[in-house]
Each structure stands twice: as structure tokens, then as C-alpha cells.
Short mmCIF file of C-alpha atoms and ligand atoms in Angstrom, two decimals:
data_model
loop_
_atom_site.label_atom_id
_atom_site.label_comp_id
_atom_site.label_asym_id
_atom_site.label_seq_id
_atom_site.Cartn_x
_atom_site.Cartn_y
_atom_site.Cartn_z
CA MET X 1 97.78 83.68 93.79
CA PRO X 2 96.86 82.03 97.09
CA LEU X 3 96.21 84.19 100.11
CA GLN X 4 99.39 84.28 102.14
CA GLN X 5 99.00 82.08 105.17
CA ASN X 6 99.67 84.06 108.28
CA LEU X 7 98.78 82.19 111.42
CA ASN X 8 98.87 85.30 113.58
CA ASN X 9 96.02 86.88 111.68
CA GLY X 10 93.67 84.20 112.97
CA LEU X 11 94.90 84.84 116.53
CA ASN X 12 94.65 88.63 116.40
CA PHE X 13 92.96 89.85 119.60
CA SER X 14 93.75 93.49 118.85
CA GLY X 15 91.58 96.21 120.37
CA GLY X 16 91.46 97.96 117.01
CA PRO X 17 91.86 97.96 114.11
CA GLY X 18 90.50 94.50 114.71
CA ALA X 19 90.70 91.17 112.93
CA LEU X 20 88.57 90.83 109.79
CA PRO X 21 87.02 87.58 108.54
CA ALA X 22 89.36 85.49 106.39
CA ALA X 23 86.66 85.17 103.70
CA VAL X 24 86.51 88.96 103.42
CA LEU X 25 90.30 89.32 103.34
CA ALA X 26 90.48 86.91 100.42
CA GLN X 27 88.09 89.10 98.42
CA VAL X 28 89.94 92.26 99.44
CA GLN X 29 93.19 90.73 98.25
CA LYS X 30 91.71 90.08 94.80
CA SER X 31 90.15 93.53 94.60
CA ILE X 32 93.52 95.23 95.07
CA MET X 33 94.48 93.88 91.64
CA CYS X 34 91.04 93.87 90.08
CA VAL X 35 87.41 94.24 91.11
CA PRO X 36 85.86 91.61 88.83
CA GLU X 37 82.80 93.66 87.79
CA VAL X 38 84.97 96.68 86.89
CA GLY X 39 88.31 95.33 85.65
CA LEU X 40 90.25 97.88 87.74
CA SER X 41 92.02 97.91 91.09
CA ILE X 42 89.79 99.04 93.97
CA LEU X 43 92.48 101.64 94.72
CA GLY X 44 91.98 103.35 91.36
CA ILE X 45 88.22 103.43 90.82
CA SER X 46 86.49 106.81 90.61
CA HIS X 47 84.18 107.73 93.45
CA ARG X 48 81.90 109.20 90.79
CA SER X 49 81.62 105.92 88.86
CA ASP X 50 78.25 104.19 88.63
CA TRP X 51 79.86 101.13 90.20
CA PHE X 52 80.85 103.03 93.36
CA LEU X 53 77.47 104.74 93.62
CA GLY X 54 76.08 101.20 93.57
CA VAL X 55 78.47 100.16 96.36
CA VAL X 56 77.22 102.99 98.60
CA THR X 57 73.59 102.14 97.86
CA GLU X 58 74.05 98.44 98.51
CA LEU X 59 75.95 99.11 101.74
CA GLU X 60 73.27 101.49 102.95
CA ASN X 61 70.58 98.91 102.19
CA ASN X 62 72.56 96.16 103.92
CA ILE X 63 72.84 98.23 107.08
CA ARG X 64 69.12 99.02 106.94
CA ARG X 65 68.37 95.31 106.55
CA LEU X 66 70.69 94.24 109.36
CA LEU X 67 69.21 96.78 111.79
CA GLY X 68 65.65 96.95 110.49
CA LEU X 69 65.92 100.70 109.86
CA ASP X 70 63.21 102.59 108.03
CA LYS X 71 63.39 105.69 105.84
CA SER X 72 63.17 108.08 108.80
CA TYR X 73 66.93 107.49 109.18
CA HIS X 74 69.75 108.66 106.99
CA VAL X 75 72.72 106.31 106.69
CA LEU X 76 76.01 108.14 106.15
CA PHE X 77 79.61 107.07 105.55
CA LEU X 78 81.96 109.78 106.80
CA GLN X 79 85.65 110.38 107.47
CA GLY X 80 87.21 111.79 110.63
CA GLY X 81 86.58 108.69 112.73
CA ALA X 82 84.33 108.47 115.75
CA THR X 83 86.32 111.41 117.13
CA GLN X 84 84.87 113.77 114.53
CA GLN X 85 81.39 112.83 115.76
CA PHE X 86 82.29 113.87 119.31
CA SER X 87 82.15 117.45 117.95
CA MET X 88 79.59 117.18 115.14
CA VAL X 89 76.91 115.94 117.53
CA PRO X 90 76.88 118.99 119.84
CA MET X 91 77.46 121.34 116.89
CA THR X 92 74.32 119.95 115.26
CA LEU X 93 71.96 119.44 118.16
CA LEU X 94 72.42 122.52 120.36
CA HIS X 95 70.01 124.87 118.67
CA GLY X 96 67.45 125.20 121.48
CA LYS X 97 67.59 127.18 124.73
CA ASN X 98 68.80 124.36 126.94
CA LYS X 99 72.52 123.98 126.33
CA HIS X 100 73.02 121.19 128.84
CA PRO X 101 72.97 117.85 127.08
CA GLU X 102 73.42 114.87 129.39
CA TYR X 103 76.54 112.71 129.14
CA LEU X 104 77.58 109.55 130.92
CA HIS X 105 81.25 109.25 131.86
CA THR X 106 81.83 105.52 131.97
CA GLY X 107 85.41 105.12 130.75
CA TYR X 108 88.26 106.31 128.58
CA TRP X 109 86.23 106.89 125.43
CA SER X 110 83.31 108.71 127.03
CA GLY X 111 85.95 110.92 128.68
CA LYS X 112 87.26 111.83 125.24
CA VAL X 113 83.69 112.49 124.06
CA LEU X 114 83.14 114.85 127.01
CA GLY X 115 86.35 116.75 126.34
CA GLU X 116 85.08 117.69 122.87
CA ALA X 117 81.53 118.40 124.07
CA ARG X 118 82.94 120.90 126.60
CA LYS X 119 84.42 122.92 123.74
CA GLU X 120 80.93 123.37 122.30
CA THR X 121 78.74 123.66 125.37
CA ASN X 122 78.31 122.96 129.05
CA PRO X 123 77.38 119.30 129.23
CA HIS X 124 75.82 117.86 132.35
CA VAL X 125 77.62 114.73 133.55
CA LEU X 126 74.78 112.59 134.80
CA TRP X 127 77.01 109.86 136.20
CA SER X 128 80.75 109.29 136.34
CA GLY X 129 82.69 106.16 137.19
CA GLU X 130 85.98 108.05 137.28
CA SER X 131 86.52 108.06 141.06
CA ASP X 132 85.94 104.28 141.05
CA GLY X 133 88.47 103.77 138.26
CA PHE X 134 85.76 102.70 135.78
CA HIS X 135 85.24 99.18 137.07
CA ARG X 136 81.48 99.20 136.61
CA LEU X 137 78.56 100.90 134.89
CA PRO X 138 75.66 102.69 136.61
CA ALA X 139 72.49 100.83 137.59
CA ASN X 140 69.12 102.30 136.61
CA ASP X 141 68.45 103.71 140.09
CA GLU X 142 71.63 105.79 139.88
CA LEU X 143 70.46 107.56 136.74
CA ASP X 144 67.97 110.39 136.93
CA PHE X 145 67.47 111.43 133.32
CA SER X 146 66.01 114.86 132.84
CA ALA X 147 63.07 115.44 130.49
CA ASP X 148 64.30 118.73 129.06
CA ALA X 149 67.86 117.78 128.10
CA PRO X 150 68.48 118.46 124.39
CA TYR X 151 69.93 114.95 124.12
CA LEU X 152 71.58 112.13 126.05
CA HIS X 153 74.98 110.81 124.96
CA TYR X 154 76.62 107.58 126.05
CA VAL X 155 79.11 104.98 124.84
CA SER X 156 77.56 101.51 124.50
CA ASN X 157 80.83 99.62 124.90
CA GLU X 158 83.84 101.05 126.71
CA THR X 159 86.57 99.44 124.66
CA VAL X 160 89.45 100.19 127.01
CA GLU X 161 87.93 99.06 130.32
CA GLY X 162 85.79 96.27 128.85
CA LEU X 163 82.42 97.58 130.09
CA GLN X 164 79.26 97.18 128.03
CA PHE X 165 75.68 98.31 128.57
CA HIS X 166 73.35 95.37 128.04
CA ARG X 167 70.29 97.62 127.86
CA VAL X 168 69.16 100.85 126.19
CA LEU X 169 69.42 103.91 128.46
CA GLY X 170 67.49 107.13 128.75
CA ARG X 171 64.00 108.44 128.14
CA ASP X 172 62.00 107.95 124.98
CA ASP X 173 61.17 111.68 124.82
CA VAL X 174 64.83 112.82 124.79
CA PRO X 175 66.99 112.07 121.73
CA ARG X 176 69.47 109.30 122.42
CA VAL X 177 72.91 109.58 120.87
CA CYS X 178 75.28 106.67 121.14
CA ASP X 179 78.89 105.96 120.24
CA MET X 180 78.69 102.31 119.23
CA SER X 181 82.15 102.21 117.70
CA SER X 182 83.21 98.99 119.37
CA ASP X 183 79.99 96.95 119.31
CA PHE X 184 78.18 98.13 116.16
CA LEU X 185 76.75 95.23 114.11
CA SER X 186 78.01 92.72 116.69
CA LYS X 187 74.41 92.16 117.87
CA PRO X 188 70.93 93.63 117.38
CA CYS X 189 70.83 97.06 119.10
CA GLU X 190 67.21 98.39 118.95
CA ALA X 191 68.50 101.05 116.57
CA GLU X 192 65.06 102.65 116.16
CA ARG X 193 65.22 103.83 119.78
CA PHE X 194 68.21 106.08 119.00
CA SER X 195 68.31 109.45 117.26
CA ILE X 196 71.97 109.22 116.29
CA ILE X 197 74.20 106.17 116.28
CA TYR X 198 77.78 106.48 115.13
CA ALA X 199 80.49 103.87 114.81
CA HIS X 200 83.74 103.82 112.94
CA ALA X 201 84.51 100.66 111.00
CA GLN X 202 87.82 99.53 112.43
CA LYS X 203 86.62 97.39 115.31
CA ASN X 204 83.89 95.13 114.00
CA ILE X 205 83.14 95.96 110.40
CA GLY X 206 86.14 97.02 108.36
CA PRO X 207 89.42 98.93 108.16
CA ALA X 208 90.02 102.42 109.56
CA GLY X 209 88.91 105.32 107.38
CA VAL X 210 85.13 105.31 107.46
CA THR X 211 82.53 105.99 110.13
CA VAL X 212 78.90 104.97 109.85
CA VAL X 213 76.41 107.57 111.09
CA LEU X 214 72.70 106.85 111.42
CA ILE X 215 70.66 109.97 112.01
CA ARG X 216 66.93 110.55 112.26
CA ASP X 217 65.66 113.03 109.72
CA GLU X 218 63.62 115.03 112.24
CA LEU X 219 66.81 116.06 114.09
CA LEU X 220 67.92 118.09 111.10
CA GLN X 221 64.92 120.42 111.07
CA ASN X 222 66.38 123.01 113.46
CA MET X 223 70.04 122.71 112.64
CA PRO X 224 72.23 125.80 112.66
CA ASP X 225 72.88 127.15 109.15
CA ASN X 226 76.40 128.43 109.69
CA LEU X 227 78.33 125.18 110.01
CA PRO X 228 81.27 124.51 107.70
CA GLY X 229 80.04 122.43 104.76
CA TRP X 230 81.82 119.26 105.73
CA LEU X 231 80.57 119.45 109.34
CA ASP X 232 76.93 119.81 108.28
CA TYR X 233 75.25 116.39 108.07
CA ARG X 234 72.93 117.79 105.40
CA SER X 235 75.83 118.19 102.96
CA HIS X 236 76.56 114.48 103.20
CA ILE X 237 72.91 113.49 103.00
CA LYS X 238 72.38 115.58 99.87
CA ALA X 239 75.52 114.15 98.25
CA HIS X 240 74.73 110.56 99.24
CA SER X 241 78.01 110.32 101.22
CA ASN X 242 79.88 111.62 98.16
CA TYR X 243 80.33 115.27 99.22
CA ASN X 244 84.08 115.17 98.77
CA THR X 245 86.22 112.18 97.82
CA PRO X 246 85.07 109.43 100.17
CA PRO X 247 87.30 106.56 101.37
CA VAL X 248 86.39 104.28 98.47
CA PHE X 249 88.50 101.35 99.65
CA ALA X 250 87.28 101.39 103.27
CA ILE X 251 83.65 101.67 102.17
CA TYR X 252 84.09 98.72 99.80
CA VAL X 253 85.55 96.55 102.57
CA VAL X 254 82.66 97.44 104.88
CA LEU X 255 80.29 96.39 102.09
CA LEU X 256 82.04 93.00 101.92
CA VAL X 257 81.71 92.62 105.71
CA THR X 258 77.96 93.38 105.60
CA ARG X 259 77.51 90.81 102.80
CA TRP X 260 79.37 88.31 105.00
CA LEU X 261 77.12 89.18 107.97
CA LEU X 262 73.98 88.72 105.88
CA ASP X 263 74.92 85.73 103.70
CA ASP X 264 77.51 83.72 105.66
CA ILE X 265 76.61 84.50 109.28
CA GLY X 266 72.88 84.94 108.80
CA GLY X 267 72.25 88.32 110.44
CA LEU X 268 72.85 89.98 113.78
CA ASN X 269 71.07 87.46 116.00
CA ALA X 270 73.36 84.75 114.67
CA MET X 271 76.40 87.05 115.01
CA ASN X 272 75.41 87.76 118.61
CA THR X 273 75.13 84.05 119.41
CA LEU X 274 78.67 83.49 118.12
CA ASN X 275 80.04 86.51 119.96
CA GLN X 276 78.33 85.43 123.21
CA ARG X 277 79.88 81.97 122.94
CA LYS X 278 83.36 83.42 122.52
CA ALA X 279 82.95 85.76 125.49
CA ALA X 280 81.42 83.07 127.72
CA LEU X 281 84.38 80.80 127.06
CA LEU X 282 86.90 83.49 127.94
CA TYR X 283 85.13 84.76 131.07
CA GLU X 284 84.64 81.18 132.25
CA ALA X 285 88.40 80.71 131.99
CA LEU X 286 88.95 83.80 134.17
CA ASP X 287 86.39 82.72 136.75
CA GLN X 288 87.72 79.18 137.01
CA SER X 289 91.35 80.18 137.43
CA ASP X 290 91.22 80.46 141.26
CA GLY X 291 92.17 84.11 141.05
CA PHE X 292 95.18 83.59 138.79
CA TYR X 293 93.40 85.71 136.17
CA LEU X 294 91.39 88.61 137.57
CA GLY X 295 88.57 90.08 135.46
CA ARG X 296 88.54 93.87 135.66
CA ALA X 297 84.89 94.72 135.02
CA ALA X 298 81.94 94.08 137.34
CA ARG X 299 80.33 90.83 136.21
CA THR X 300 77.00 92.32 135.12
CA ASP X 301 78.76 94.90 132.97
CA ARG X 302 81.28 92.66 131.27
CA SER X 303 81.83 93.42 127.61
CA VAL X 304 81.20 90.72 125.04
CA MET X 305 83.72 92.46 122.80
CA ASN X 306 86.67 93.28 125.06
CA ALA X 307 87.62 91.09 128.03
CA VAL X 308 90.04 93.03 130.23
CA PHE X 309 91.91 91.22 132.96
CA ASN X 310 94.96 91.30 135.18
CA LEU X 311 97.43 88.85 136.64
CA LYS X 312 98.75 89.28 140.16
CA THR X 313 101.78 91.42 139.32
CA PRO X 314 102.91 93.52 136.37
CA GLU X 315 105.92 91.20 136.03
CA LEU X 316 103.66 88.19 135.68
CA GLU X 317 101.60 90.09 133.11
CA GLN X 318 104.75 90.81 131.11
CA ARG X 319 105.69 87.11 131.17
CA PHE X 320 102.16 86.25 130.04
CA LEU X 321 102.28 88.71 127.15
CA SER X 322 105.67 87.59 126.03
CA ALA X 323 104.72 83.88 126.18
CA SER X 324 101.49 84.64 124.30
CA ARG X 325 103.45 86.33 121.52
CA ASP X 326 105.76 83.33 121.29
CA ALA X 327 102.67 81.13 120.95
CA GLY X 328 101.45 83.18 117.97
CA PHE X 329 98.85 85.40 119.66
CA SER X 330 98.81 89.10 118.99
CA GLY X 331 97.17 92.26 120.32
CA LEU X 332 96.70 91.06 123.91
CA SER X 333 98.34 94.01 125.70
CA GLY X 334 95.89 96.19 127.57
CA HIS X 335 95.32 99.79 126.47
CA ARG X 336 98.30 101.99 127.29
CA VAL X 337 96.32 104.01 129.88
CA ILE X 338 95.42 101.05 132.13
CA GLY X 339 97.80 98.25 131.18
CA GLY X 340 96.94 94.65 131.99
CA ILE X 341 95.62 92.25 129.36
CA ARG X 342 92.80 92.81 126.89
CA ALA X 343 91.37 90.13 124.64
CA SER X 344 89.21 91.77 122.00
CA MET X 345 86.81 89.37 120.33
CA TYR X 346 85.29 91.30 117.46
CA ASN X 347 83.07 89.80 114.75
CA GLY X 348 86.01 88.69 112.61
CA LEU X 349 87.69 86.64 115.35
CA GLU X 350 86.70 82.97 115.23
CA LEU X 351 85.61 80.85 118.18
CA GLN X 352 88.59 78.62 117.51
CA ALA X 353 90.94 81.50 118.36
CA VAL X 354 89.32 81.90 121.78
CA GLU X 355 89.52 78.13 122.35
CA LYS X 356 93.24 78.33 121.64
CA LEU X 357 93.70 81.32 123.93
CA VAL X 358 91.87 79.63 126.80
CA GLU X 359 94.03 76.55 126.35
CA PHE X 360 97.14 78.71 126.34
CA MET X 361 95.99 80.48 129.52
CA SER X 362 95.49 77.19 131.30
CA THR X 363 98.92 75.91 130.30
CA PHE X 364 100.57 79.18 131.30
CA GLN X 365 98.90 78.99 134.71
CA LYS X 366 100.06 75.39 135.24
CA ASN X 367 103.63 76.23 134.25
CA GLU X 368 103.75 79.22 136.58
CA SER X 369 102.28 77.27 139.49
CA SER X 370 104.81 74.47 139.17
CA SER X 371 107.86 76.68 138.72
C1 PLP B 401 88.26 103.21 119.23
C2 PLP B 401 87.12 104.07 119.71
C3 PLP B 401 86.99 105.42 119.36
C4 PLP B 401 88.04 106.15 118.51
O1 PLP B 401 87.62 106.31 117.25
P1 PLP B 401 88.48 106.99 116.08
O2 PLP B 401 87.86 106.42 114.85
O3 PLP B 401 89.90 106.63 116.27
O4 PLP B 401 88.23 108.45 116.19
C5 PLP B 401 85.87 106.10 119.80
N1 PLP B 401 84.94 105.51 120.56
C6 PLP B 401 85.03 104.21 120.93
C7 PLP B 401 83.97 103.60 121.77
C8 PLP B 401 86.12 103.46 120.51
O5 PLP B 401 86.22 102.17 120.88
#
């Protein structure tokens, strides 16, 4: 049966769950009826089968290869989304005397992270962009990292506001923890400089349902012993991410995406080059529009993944969104908390889609100017 042609899927600029590569979708479609090596539907294969244990092992190895990770890291596939990690991180790492981990408040998602951290401890907010409305990220001279913090937490890409750090933050002698949910495996990330990296799958690398957690073994030495089993990273490490029934389907799709990254794309440098080209094209269109389209983020902090912009009035934005839908584009509405327009350009979105969007934007501008 041929894959159903749906033009909108190729023009899906959704903020998440995001567009997946067509080559991966074709394999997923087949696997719903039958995974060739097994002869069963992916939706009915035991998580205890040798085949699935092989899937987890291959996926773990693929992620190690893509990021150049050595055996000092555990690679876990967990449920609960990135949100579950907002709590598991402080629950795991606050065993020492200093209960004031450092957090950066750079946008909507780091605000959510902080809300959960405050239930566990008294985090120190090192910098906040809240009073400025999160239009920019801090420069190095605004950040005075302390040497005795138990850890530093930040969000590498603020998905809602379209702000992305293009450098690694913090001190090498304080564990770095990073929510990379919306830019994980979109580029090389110097993973070995972090103690914990977590990222759910549904932006760049798969469907919702699974979260990748990379954690350095040495962090687990002084963990509290009284955590509920599921919330203790050691349970998942011991069980090889098979502590309770894992999301078999989501994990399988992430495996297919990592194969695509390795074999079709050629690794994270190549993925980054493609992603940079898409973003450059879109931001160029904003900058050359004579102020018709207004980029939201400070230029130096612009996200390669999520380009957030406004038009002069909310009415004009509504006309833009409605015309874009008529033209076959989808997912361009900004996040409900800030409105405006957001074009998310995750790994699975092709350059061609951005070329079409830029063309559409130019036509829309001409039509509005002449009417
Ligand atoms: C989307 C997003 C989240 C939310 O993750 P869930 O898997 O829904 O819990 C968290 N952090 C960032 C940076 C995100 O973009």
C-alpha cells in the first residue's frame, strides 16, 4: 500500500509534536502492520522480547555514536516527558548541604522547570529575562556562576520565545544540567561537558511518549535511597530502560530517526548545516521585509529551531495565519501564551518547506501592500 500523500505533512511547521522525515514515516507505516524481522505489528511486540532488547541497545549505541559519548554516561529512555525530569533532577541531586542549585529563567519552559524545582528546594535564579518579556538571553558578563552550587540548570532552546544559547554555559567544576528538548540531536552539543542532558522525543527525534536522559555515572554515587522506584534513575539503569513497560512504539520510531540521522543525513554536523540553512533563509526573509515581519528574539540569540515573529497588528497576523492555512501550511500559530507566528524548523522539516514558506510570505506582503 502506498503511503498516503498528504501535502500538509511536508509543510508542518508545528512547535511540537514536530514533523518527522518522510522516509521514517514510510517505515513506521509498514511497521504498524508488520516489523519485517519479527512478523508482528510494532504495536503488539513484547517489551521483553529479544528483538526489543536489541532495539534499545541499538538506539543507545546510535545516540552514543551521534554525540561521541563514552561509558561514563548512562543513556535512558523514560516516560513522563521532559516535565518529569523537572522534578527528578532536584530529587536526585540535592543530597549535599547546599540546597541552592542555580537556574536560569530565560522563557516559558525554564519557568515551568523552576516551578517544579521550587517544590523540592530553594533554587537560586541566577538571571531572569521575565521583566524584559524574554526577548533575549543573558551575555556572559551578566552571569556570575557560583562554585559551590550543587548544579546549574538551563534550557538550551526556549521553544516558545525562539531563543537559543549558541554556547555552553556554567563552570566546569559544577554539574551542568540541561533541558535540550527542542534542539537535541539537531546539532553537535558538546555533550561530554554536561552531567545530565534530557530531551523528550517529540520535537526533533520522534513521537511523544519517550524522553532521552543522559546521566553521568558519578552523579549517582550520593543519591538519596528513599525515592520511589520509578523516580530513581538507578532503577532504569539496572533494568536497561525496561523497568516497567516502556513505550515500545515511541522508542522504535526514535531508533528509525537515529538511523536516518546516521545513514541518510550523515551525522550531526551535516544535520546542523541543513538546519542552519533553513533558519538563515527564514530570518533573511524577516530582515528583508522592511519591518513587515518583525523577529521577536534578539539577533544573537535567535533560535535555529523556532523562528518567532510578529506582524504589525493582531488582525494582520490572523489574516496571515488564515492565508497560510489555505496555502497548505500548518502549525504556524505562535504559542498560546505569547501569540504571534512561530515557524518551527525541526530536523524532519525539509529545506524545500522553508523555501515555500518564504515565497508565501513575500506574496502575502505584496498583496497586503497593494490592497
Ligand atoms: C516542549 C518542551 C517541554 C515539554 O515537555 P513534555 O514532554 O511535554 O513534558 C519541556 N521543555 C522544552 C524546552 C520544551 O520545548
